[in-house]
Structure formats: structure tokens, C-alpha cells
Amino acid sequence: MQSVSILITNDDGYGAEGLKALEESLAEIGTVWVIAPDREQSGQGHALTLNDPLRFHKRGPRHFVVQGTPTDCVYLGIHAILKAEGRPRLVVSGINRGYNLGDDITYSGTVSAAFEATLMSLPAFAISQEIRADSPVDFGAAGRFARVLAREILERGMPADTLFNVNVPRRPPRGVRVTHQGRRIYPGGVIERIDPKGRTYYWIGAQSADWEDDPKSDFAALGDGFVSVTPLHLDLTNYKVMDQLRRWNLEL
Ligand code: MN
């Protein structure tokens, strides 16, 4: 039997430890192609490079770096790097250093890479690891869970127009929960400072945020020490408000 081919990428960059852990874990079930950004691209969301030439460089057998975003990696991976090879059976993005929960997923390069693969009708998931600044990161459990989920997807197939967003707690997981996307409560504002030349500058994202208390959310699962698996849909339409919107006075 031919080995299944799996494309992996991330937004922490080619040299990231989480990518290596993911590669090692998935190598047990398939032929892994590593196609990752040449530098960190966290927080780039679903950005696609449209106004600059895109280049990739081979770093070893089945290892490539792309001078672009995580979405570029998937796009170029499928349409150029793996063109002769054929489409992979699965695309996995991660293991991200730091979780991607709730509303944050729209900023996430990790989740967006999986989103891009789903747009191309390829089964995909994103996987992220909870971290703490004061302790080393152990990607062991996340790597093992990536393999478990990959096996299931390869065996069962993926529900249409769906990707999975997986988050793994820092402590040894107590189990796995299927969750919905939670809601962050941002303290708001930015941190304002003065640089040595007297000019004002700002930092976004440096404040800690809380989240809405909802026992079925991704946040709650992590808080309780469980791996969280959130199925995400490609269609962002809010169907519930369509009728309401039709009653607005929107005549031209
Ligand atoms: Mn990242």
C-alpha cells in the first residue's frame, strides 16, 4: 500500500519546535511534507501575498521554506511544490506555540492555513499548544493527539466544508472534548509608551484577556484540562439574521 502524503505547515516558522514535533509524530502514519514560512508569521490571519513574487527554497528531502504567510505555504504547496506529487490526503497546521481559542482564531495564521486547505477541499486541522512563559513547552501530548485525529480523519473522511481547531492543555490532558468557539472579553485599549526620542508608540495584545463563562466552549475545555476539538465551518454567514436584515430599508 502506498503511504499517505500529509502536508504540514505552521505560523511560528520553519525552525519552530512544534513543527518538528508534529512532523515526527505524523511520520508514523504517512509521508510528511514540511512546507513552512521562513520566519514567524503569527497573527497574520488568512493573509495571502498578492503583490510580491513568492519564492520557496528546498531545505532537504520533502522540506521547503516559503518566503510568505502560512496561507501562501498551503497555496504554493498544493499548486507548485506538490504539483507533480499530487494532492496530499491531509493538511495539518501547527503545533502552534500558544493556544488559538475563541475569537482569536480569525487572527491566527495557524488556523488560517487549515482554512485555506479546506477551501481547496482538503481535509485539514490546526493544532495549538497552551504555553506558559515560565516553563518549557512539551509538545508530546499534542503530537500524539495529532496522530490520533489524523488516523480518524483518514479512516472516516472529513465532514464537508469543515476544519478542526484543536487546542491541547499544558498539563497532561484529562481527556478530549468537542467544543464550540468561545468568546473572549478584551480589556480594551492598547498599551501606550514613549520611546527614547519622545515619540508615542503602542503595543497591542500585551494585556491578558478573560473569557465568557460557557462550559461547552473551547476555553472551558482547556481550563478543565481537556483537549478541545472545535469543528469550524467555512461558511461564515449568520443565517439567523438574514430575514431580519431583509426587513431593513436597503432600497437603492
Ligand atoms: Mn504562532
PDB file of C-alpha atoms and ligand atoms in Angstrom:
ATOM      1  CA  MET A   1       0.000   0.000   0.000  1.00  0.00           C
ATOM      2  CA  GLN A   2       1.235   3.480  -0.873  1.00  0.00           C
ATOM      3  CA  SER A   3       1.962   5.708   2.077  1.00  0.00           C
ATOM      4  CA  VAL A   4      -0.463   8.607   2.540  1.00  0.00           C
ATOM      5  CA  SER A   5       1.033  12.020   1.988  1.00  0.00           C
ATOM      6  CA  ILE A   6       0.487  14.689   4.621  1.00  0.00           C
ATOM      7  CA  LEU A   7       1.359  18.372   4.220  1.00  0.00           C
ATOM      8  CA  ILE A   8       2.278  20.209   7.384  1.00  0.00           C
ATOM      9  CA  THR A   9       2.807  23.918   7.927  1.00  0.00           C
ATOM     10  CA  ASN A  10       2.661  26.460  10.752  1.00  0.00           C
ATOM     11  CA  ASP A  11       2.869  30.158  11.530  1.00  0.00           C
ATOM     12  CA  ASP A  12       5.752  30.020  14.015  1.00  0.00           C
ATOM     13  CA  GLY A  13       8.191  29.470  11.160  1.00  0.00           C
ATOM     14  CA  TYR A  14      10.204  26.612   9.716  1.00  0.00           C
ATOM     15  CA  GLY A  15      12.581  26.316  12.674  1.00  0.00           C
ATOM     16  CA  ALA A  16       9.837  26.003  15.296  1.00  0.00           C
ATOM     17  CA  GLU A  17       9.945  23.102  17.715  1.00  0.00           C
ATOM     18  CA  GLY A  18       6.217  22.440  17.397  1.00  0.00           C
ATOM     19  CA  LEU A  19       6.535  21.836  13.663  1.00  0.00           C
ATOM     20  CA  LYS A  20       9.297  19.303  14.286  1.00  0.00           C
ATOM     21  CA  ALA A  21       7.207  17.526  16.919  1.00  0.00           C
ATOM     22  CA  LEU A  22       4.264  17.376  14.500  1.00  0.00           C
ATOM     23  CA  GLU A  23       6.460  16.017  11.728  1.00  0.00           C
ATOM     24  CA  GLU A  24       7.903  13.299  13.939  1.00  0.00           C
ATOM     25  CA  SER A  25       4.510  12.233  15.174  1.00  0.00           C
ATOM     26  CA  LEU A  26       2.801  12.135  11.765  1.00  0.00           C
ATOM     27  CA  ALA A  27       5.770  10.368  10.129  1.00  0.00           C
ATOM     28  CA  GLU A  28       4.492   7.225  11.856  1.00  0.00           C
ATOM     29  CA  ILE A  29       1.364   7.200   9.719  1.00  0.00           C
ATOM     30  CA  GLY A  30       2.390   8.790   6.431  1.00  0.00           C
ATOM     31  CA  THR A  31       4.878  10.620   4.258  1.00  0.00           C
ATOM     32  CA  VAL A  32       5.178  14.103   5.660  1.00  0.00           C
ATOM     33  CA  TRP A  33       5.878  17.175   3.522  1.00  0.00           C
ATOM     34  CA  VAL A  34       7.032  20.178   5.523  1.00  0.00           C
ATOM     35  CA  ILE A  35       6.196  23.475   3.805  1.00  0.00           C
ATOM     36  CA  ALA A  36       6.525  26.336   6.263  1.00  0.00           C
ATOM     37  CA  PRO A  37       7.172  30.087   6.363  1.00  0.00           C
ATOM     38  CA  ASP A  38      10.835  31.076   6.548  1.00  0.00           C
ATOM     39  CA  ARG A  39      10.093  33.269   9.589  1.00  0.00           C
ATOM     40  CA  GLU A  40       7.473  33.710  12.270  1.00  0.00           C
ATOM     41  CA  GLN A  41       4.083  34.701  10.856  1.00  0.00           C
ATOM     42  CA  SER A  42       1.910  34.536  13.985  1.00  0.00           C
ATOM     43  CA  GLY A  43      -1.100  36.851  13.863  1.00  0.00           C
ATOM     44  CA  GLN A  44      -1.063  37.110  10.075  1.00  0.00           C
ATOM     45  CA  GLY A  45      -4.510  35.552   9.812  1.00  0.00           C
ATOM     46  CA  HIS A  46      -5.538  34.456   6.353  1.00  0.00           C
ATOM     47  CA  ALA A  47      -3.123  36.798   4.555  1.00  0.00           C
ATOM     48  CA  LEU A  48      -2.140  35.865   1.019  1.00  0.00           C
ATOM     49  CA  THR A  49       0.798  37.502  -0.754  1.00  0.00           C
ATOM     50  CA  LEU A  50      -0.605  39.087  -3.908  1.00  0.00           C
ATOM     51  CA  ASN A  51       1.678  41.995  -4.762  1.00  0.00           C
ATOM     52  CA  ASP A  52       5.105  40.429  -4.333  1.00  0.00           C
ATOM     53  CA  PRO A  53       6.750  37.469  -6.032  1.00  0.00           C
ATOM     54  CA  LEU A  54       6.604  34.287  -3.966  1.00  0.00           C
ATOM     55  CA  ARG A  55       9.649  32.080  -3.634  1.00  0.00           C
ATOM     56  CA  PHE A  56      10.344  28.783  -1.947  1.00  0.00           C
ATOM     57  CA  HIS A  57      13.618  27.037  -1.130  1.00  0.00           C
ATOM     58  CA  LYS A  58      14.284  23.361  -0.612  1.00  0.00           C
ATOM     59  CA  ARG A  59      15.860  22.624   2.750  1.00  0.00           C
ATOM     60  CA  GLY A  60      16.019  18.851   2.479  1.00  0.00           C
ATOM     61  CA  PRO A  61      14.013  15.887   1.222  1.00  0.00           C
ATOM     62  CA  ARG A  62      10.323  16.955   1.471  1.00  0.00           C
ATOM     63  CA  HIS A  63      11.318  20.113   3.378  1.00  0.00           C
ATOM     64  CA  PHE A  64      10.641  23.567   1.990  1.00  0.00           C
ATOM     65  CA  VAL A  65      10.578  27.124   3.259  1.00  0.00           C
ATOM     66  CA  VAL A  66       8.352  29.745   1.693  1.00  0.00           C
ATOM     67  CA  GLN A  67       9.027  33.469   1.889  1.00  0.00           C
ATOM     68  CA  GLY A  68       5.416  34.147   2.709  1.00  0.00           C
ATOM     69  CA  THR A  69       2.484  33.550   5.026  1.00  0.00           C
ATOM     70  CA  PRO A  70       1.032  30.219   6.236  1.00  0.00           C
ATOM     71  CA  THR A  71      -1.727  30.588   3.630  1.00  0.00           C
ATOM     72  CA  ASP A  72       0.929  31.111   0.939  1.00  0.00           C
ATOM     73  CA  CYS A  73       2.568  27.873   2.103  1.00  0.00           C
ATOM     74  CA  VAL A  74      -0.595  25.843   1.577  1.00  0.00           C
ATOM     75  CA  TYR A  75      -1.412  27.558  -1.700  1.00  0.00           C
ATOM     76  CA  LEU A  76       2.073  27.228  -3.148  1.00  0.00           C
ATOM     77  CA  GLY A  77       2.438  23.775  -1.625  1.00  0.00           C
ATOM     78  CA  ILE A  78      -0.567  22.382  -3.442  1.00  0.00           C
ATOM     79  CA  HIS A  79      -0.242  24.305  -6.711  1.00  0.00           C
ATOM     80  CA  ALA A  80       3.543  24.303  -7.158  1.00  0.00           C
ATOM     81  CA  ILE A  81       5.684  22.275  -4.745  1.00  0.00           C
ATOM     82  CA  LEU A  82       3.450  19.174  -4.698  1.00  0.00           C
ATOM     83  CA  LYS A  83       2.143  19.632  -8.233  1.00  0.00           C
ATOM     84  CA  ALA A  84       3.942  16.564  -9.580  1.00  0.00           C
ATOM     85  CA  GLU A  85       3.336  14.611  -6.370  1.00  0.00           C
ATOM     86  CA  GLY A  86      -0.421  15.111  -6.324  1.00  0.00           C
ATOM     87  CA  ARG A  87      -2.668  16.449  -3.619  1.00  0.00           C
ATOM     88  CA  PRO A  88      -1.924  15.371  -0.050  1.00  0.00           C
ATOM     89  CA  ARG A  89      -4.543  13.360   1.820  1.00  0.00           C
ATOM     90  CA  LEU A  90      -4.374  15.688   4.802  1.00  0.00           C
ATOM     91  CA  VAL A  91      -3.097  19.134   5.785  1.00  0.00           C
ATOM     92  CA  VAL A  92      -2.114  19.855   9.389  1.00  0.00           C
ATOM     93  CA  SER A  93      -1.057  23.245  10.751  1.00  0.00           C
ATOM     94  CA  GLY A  94       0.924  23.557  13.980  1.00  0.00           C
ATOM     95  CA  ILE A  95       1.798  22.658  16.577  1.00  0.00           C
ATOM     96  CA  ASN A  96       1.405  26.310  17.431  1.00  0.00           C
ATOM     97  CA  ARG A  97       3.268  27.743  20.386  1.00  0.00           C
ATOM     98  CA  GLY A  98       0.307  29.104  22.344  1.00  0.00           C
ATOM     99  CA  TYR A  99      -3.361  28.313  22.086  1.00  0.00           C
ATOM    100  CA  ASN A 100      -5.810  29.583  19.469  1.00  0.00           C
ATOM    101  CA  LEU A 101      -9.178  29.853  21.154  1.00  0.00           C
ATOM    102  CA  GLY A 102     -12.458  31.686  20.682  1.00  0.00           C
ATOM    103  CA  ASP A 103     -12.426  34.879  18.630  1.00  0.00           C
ATOM    104  CA  ASP A 104      -8.643  34.752  18.323  1.00  0.00           C
ATOM    105  CA  ILE A 105      -8.871  32.213  15.529  1.00  0.00           C
ATOM    106  CA  THR A 106      -9.565  34.957  12.979  1.00  0.00           C
ATOM    107  CA  TYR A 107      -6.112  36.410  13.704  1.00  0.00           C
ATOM    108  CA  SER A 108      -4.429  33.042  13.678  1.00  0.00           C
ATOM    109  CA  GLY A 109      -2.061  32.104  10.873  1.00  0.00           C
ATOM    110  CA  THR A 110      -2.151  28.534  12.205  1.00  0.00           C
ATOM    111  CA  VAL A 111      -5.920  28.204  11.835  1.00  0.00           C
ATOM    112  CA  SER A 112      -5.950  30.125   8.536  1.00  0.00           C
ATOM    113  CA  ALA A 113      -3.552  27.657   6.934  1.00  0.00           C
ATOM    114  CA  ALA A 114      -6.019  24.855   7.714  1.00  0.00           C
ATOM    115  CA  PHE A 115      -8.835  27.086   6.489  1.00  0.00           C
ATOM    116  CA  GLU A 116      -7.022  27.514   3.170  1.00  0.00           C
ATOM    117  CA  ALA A 117      -6.683  23.744   2.769  1.00  0.00           C
ATOM    118  CA  THR A 118     -10.407  23.350   3.467  1.00  0.00           C
ATOM    119  CA  LEU A 119     -11.128  25.908   0.740  1.00  0.00           C
ATOM    120  CA  MET A 120      -9.234  23.542  -1.573  1.00  0.00           C
ATOM    121  CA  SER A 121     -11.438  20.639  -0.401  1.00  0.00           C
ATOM    122  CA  LEU A 122      -8.610  19.002   1.506  1.00  0.00           C
ATOM    123  CA  PRO A 123      -9.144  17.545   4.983  1.00  0.00           C
ATOM    124  CA  ALA A 124      -7.360  19.801   7.468  1.00  0.00           C
ATOM    125  CA  PHE A 125      -6.916  20.688  11.099  1.00  0.00           C
ATOM    126  CA  ALA A 126      -4.983  23.211  13.149  1.00  0.00           C
ATOM    127  CA  ILE A 127      -3.378  22.235  16.441  1.00  0.00           C
ATOM    128  CA  SER A 128      -2.088  24.552  19.162  1.00  0.00           C
ATOM    129  CA  GLN A 129      -0.383  24.016  22.489  1.00  0.00           C
ATOM    130  CA  GLU A 130      -1.063  26.008  25.648  1.00  0.00           C
ATOM    131  CA  ILE A 131       2.148  27.551  26.965  1.00  0.00           C
ATOM    132  CA  ARG A 132       3.351  29.421  29.992  1.00  0.00           C
ATOM    133  CA  ALA A 133       6.145  31.933  29.854  1.00  0.00           C
ATOM    134  CA  ASP A 134       7.910  30.445  32.876  1.00  0.00           C
ATOM    135  CA  SER A 135       8.035  26.796  31.843  1.00  0.00           C
ATOM    136  CA  PRO A 136       9.387  24.796  28.889  1.00  0.00           C
ATOM    137  CA  VAL A 137       6.904  23.604  26.261  1.00  0.00           C
ATOM    138  CA  ASP A 138       6.205  19.896  25.968  1.00  0.00           C
ATOM    139  CA  PHE A 139       4.674  19.051  22.585  1.00  0.00           C
ATOM    140  CA  GLY A 140       4.391  15.336  23.396  1.00  0.00           C
ATOM    141  CA  ALA A 141       0.659  15.082  24.080  1.00  0.00           C
ATOM    142  CA  ALA A 142      -0.208  17.413  21.180  1.00  0.00           C
ATOM    143  CA  GLY A 143       1.920  15.338  18.823  1.00  0.00           C
ATOM    144  CA  ARG A 144       0.224  12.140  19.953  1.00  0.00           C
ATOM    145  CA  PHE A 145      -3.237  13.655  19.627  1.00  0.00           C
ATOM    146  CA  ALA A 146      -2.441  14.982  16.134  1.00  0.00           C
ATOM    147  CA  ARG A 147      -1.691  11.397  15.132  1.00  0.00           C
ATOM    148  CA  VAL A 148      -4.890  10.062  16.719  1.00  0.00           C
ATOM    149  CA  LEU A 149      -7.012  12.661  14.934  1.00  0.00           C
ATOM    150  CA  ALA A 150      -5.166  12.243  11.623  1.00  0.00           C
ATOM    151  CA  ARG A 151      -5.826   8.495  11.730  1.00  0.00           C
ATOM    152  CA  GLU A 152      -9.526   9.049  12.362  1.00  0.00           C
ATOM    153  CA  ILE A 153      -9.811  11.597   9.536  1.00  0.00           C
ATOM    154  CA  LEU A 154      -8.001   9.297   7.092  1.00  0.00           C
ATOM    155  CA  GLU A 155     -10.280   6.444   8.056  1.00  0.00           C
ATOM    156  CA  ARG A 156     -13.629   8.243   8.307  1.00  0.00           C
ATOM    157  CA  GLY A 157     -13.148  11.143   5.904  1.00  0.00           C
ATOM    158  CA  MET A 158     -13.825  14.751   6.803  1.00  0.00           C
ATOM    159  CA  PRO A 159     -17.288  16.339   7.044  1.00  0.00           C
ATOM    160  CA  ALA A 160     -17.804  18.733   4.095  1.00  0.00           C
ATOM    161  CA  ASP A 161     -16.634  22.367   4.383  1.00  0.00           C
ATOM    162  CA  THR A 162     -15.239  21.692   7.834  1.00  0.00           C
ATOM    163  CA  LEU A 163     -11.905  22.058   9.560  1.00  0.00           C
ATOM    164  CA  PHE A 164     -10.988  21.224  13.121  1.00  0.00           C
ATOM    165  CA  ASN A 165      -9.372  23.628  15.545  1.00  0.00           C
ATOM    166  CA  VAL A 166      -7.536  21.637  18.214  1.00  0.00           C
ATOM    167  CA  ASN A 167      -6.039  23.001  21.424  1.00  0.00           C
ATOM    168  CA  VAL A 168      -4.013  20.995  23.898  1.00  0.00           C
ATOM    169  CA  PRO A 169      -3.615  21.941  27.574  1.00  0.00           C
ATOM    170  CA  ARG A 170      -0.232  22.374  29.201  1.00  0.00           C
ATOM    171  CA  ARG A 171      -0.771  19.683  31.813  1.00  0.00           C
ATOM    172  CA  PRO A 172      -1.270  16.031  30.777  1.00  0.00           C
ATOM    173  CA  PRO A 173      -4.795  16.047  29.246  1.00  0.00           C
ATOM    174  CA  ARG A 174      -7.675  14.502  31.221  1.00  0.00           C
ATOM    175  CA  GLY A 175      -9.463  13.617  28.002  1.00  0.00           C
ATOM    176  CA  VAL A 176     -10.895  15.151  24.856  1.00  0.00           C
ATOM    177  CA  ARG A 177     -13.931  17.430  24.494  1.00  0.00           C
ATOM    178  CA  VAL A 178     -15.792  18.535  21.393  1.00  0.00           C
ATOM    179  CA  THR A 179     -16.414  22.241  21.931  1.00  0.00           C
ATOM    180  CA  HIS A 180     -17.727  25.382  20.298  1.00  0.00           C
ATOM    181  CA  GLN A 181     -15.805  28.574  19.713  1.00  0.00           C
ATOM    182  CA  GLY A 182     -15.747  30.641  22.905  1.00  0.00           C
ATOM    183  CA  ARG A 183     -15.945  34.377  23.407  1.00  0.00           C
ATOM    184  CA  ARG A 184     -13.115  36.500  24.693  1.00  0.00           C
ATOM    185  CA  ILE A 185     -13.652  39.535  26.882  1.00  0.00           C
ATOM    186  CA  TYR A 186     -10.952  42.013  25.957  1.00  0.00           C
ATOM    187  CA  PRO A 187      -9.977  44.616  28.490  1.00  0.00           C
ATOM    188  CA  GLY A 188      -9.825  47.013  25.546  1.00  0.00           C
ATOM    189  CA  GLY A 189      -7.345  49.672  24.677  1.00  0.00           C
ATOM    190  CA  VAL A 190      -3.670  49.445  23.956  1.00  0.00           C
ATOM    191  CA  ILE A 191      -0.546  49.979  25.989  1.00  0.00           C
ATOM    192  CA  GLU A 192       0.883  53.418  25.308  1.00  0.00           C
ATOM    193  CA  ARG A 193       4.580  54.242  25.856  1.00  0.00           C
ATOM    194  CA  ILE A 194       7.062  56.919  24.949  1.00  0.00           C
ATOM    195  CA  ASP A 195      10.189  55.918  23.020  1.00  0.00           C
ATOM    196  CA  PRO A 196      13.664  57.361  23.784  1.00  0.00           C
ATOM    197  CA  LYS A 197      13.104  60.028  21.140  1.00  0.00           C
ATOM    198  CA  GLY A 198       9.935  61.249  22.839  1.00  0.00           C
ATOM    199  CA  ARG A 199       7.519  59.739  20.340  1.00  0.00           C
ATOM    200  CA  THR A 200       4.466  57.755  21.358  1.00  0.00           C
ATOM    201  CA  TYR A 201       4.246  54.109  20.431  1.00  0.00           C
ATOM    202  CA  TYR A 202       1.713  51.371  21.150  1.00  0.00           C
ATOM    203  CA  TRP A 203       1.587  47.692  21.968  1.00  0.00           C
ATOM    204  CA  ILE A 204      -1.426  45.595  21.003  1.00  0.00           C
ATOM    205  CA  GLY A 205      -2.116  42.214  22.542  1.00  0.00           C
ATOM    206  CA  ALA A 206       0.107  42.606  25.587  1.00  0.00           C
ATOM    207  CA  GLN A 207      -2.778  42.605  28.072  1.00  0.00           C
ATOM    208  CA  SER A 208      -4.258  39.404  29.375  1.00  0.00           C
ATOM    209  CA  ALA A 209      -7.887  38.819  28.412  1.00  0.00           C
ATOM    210  CA  ASP A 210     -10.642  36.894  30.121  1.00  0.00           C
ATOM    211  CA  TRP A 211     -13.367  34.824  28.501  1.00  0.00           C
ATOM    212  CA  GLU A 212     -17.090  34.353  28.834  1.00  0.00           C
ATOM    213  CA  ASP A 213     -18.055  31.602  31.204  1.00  0.00           C
ATOM    214  CA  ASP A 214     -19.536  28.893  28.982  1.00  0.00           C
ATOM    215  CA  PRO A 215     -18.982  25.251  29.947  1.00  0.00           C
ATOM    216  CA  LYS A 216     -19.167  23.981  26.369  1.00  0.00           C
ATOM    217  CA  SER A 217     -16.633  26.417  24.941  1.00  0.00           C
ATOM    218  CA  ASP A 218     -13.070  25.751  23.875  1.00  0.00           C
ATOM    219  CA  PHE A 219     -11.832  27.986  26.726  1.00  0.00           C
ATOM    220  CA  ALA A 220     -13.689  25.907  29.323  1.00  0.00           C
ATOM    221  CA  ALA A 221     -12.278  22.626  27.996  1.00  0.00           C
ATOM    222  CA  LEU A 222      -8.729  23.940  28.265  1.00  0.00           C
ATOM    223  CA  GLY A 223      -9.450  25.388  31.686  1.00  0.00           C
ATOM    224  CA  ASP A 224     -10.682  21.979  32.849  1.00  0.00           C
ATOM    225  CA  GLY A 225      -7.555  20.293  31.483  1.00  0.00           C
ATOM    226  CA  PHE A 226      -9.079  18.705  28.357  1.00  0.00           C
ATOM    227  CA  VAL A 227      -8.000  18.700  24.752  1.00  0.00           C
ATOM    228  CA  SER A 228     -10.505  20.848  22.828  1.00  0.00           C
ATOM    229  CA  VAL A 229     -11.658  19.961  19.315  1.00  0.00           C
ATOM    230  CA  THR A 230     -13.842  22.605  17.654  1.00  0.00           C
ATOM    231  CA  PRO A 231     -15.347  21.862  14.268  1.00  0.00           C
ATOM    232  CA  LEU A 232     -15.292  25.068  12.206  1.00  0.00           C
ATOM    233  CA  HIS A 233     -17.406  25.758   9.144  1.00  0.00           C
ATOM    234  CA  LEU A 234     -16.188  27.550   6.038  1.00  0.00           C
ATOM    235  CA  ASP A 235     -19.474  29.424   5.705  1.00  0.00           C
ATOM    236  CA  LEU A 236     -19.389  32.465   7.993  1.00  0.00           C
ATOM    237  CA  THR A 237     -22.948  33.532   7.137  1.00  0.00           C
ATOM    238  CA  ASN A 238     -25.163  34.336  10.108  1.00  0.00           C
ATOM    239  CA  TYR A 239     -28.310  32.660   8.773  1.00  0.00           C
ATOM    240  CA  LYS A 240     -30.404  33.672  11.783  1.00  0.00           C
ATOM    241  CA  VAL A 241     -30.292  37.377  10.905  1.00  0.00           C
ATOM    242  CA  MET A 242     -30.888  37.075   7.156  1.00  0.00           C
ATOM    243  CA  ASP A 243     -34.661  37.563   7.434  1.00  0.00           C
ATOM    244  CA  GLN A 244     -34.252  40.426   9.876  1.00  0.00           C
ATOM    245  CA  LEU A 245     -31.823  42.128   7.509  1.00  0.00           C
ATOM    246  CA  ARG A 246     -34.239  41.762   4.605  1.00  0.00           C
ATOM    247  CA  ARG A 247     -36.697  43.933   6.564  1.00  0.00           C
ATOM    248  CA  TRP A 248     -34.223  46.832   6.741  1.00  0.00           C
ATOM    249  CA  ASN A 249     -34.750  49.720   4.397  1.00  0.00           C
ATOM    250  CA  LEU A 250     -31.998  48.883   1.956  1.00  0.00           C
ATOM    251  CA  GLU A 251     -33.569  50.120  -1.280  1.00  0.00           C
ATOM    252  CA  LEU A 252     -31.231  51.876  -3.678  1.00  0.00           C
TER     253      LEU A 252
HETATM  254 MN    MN B   1       2.123  31.079  16.127  1.00  0.00          MN
END
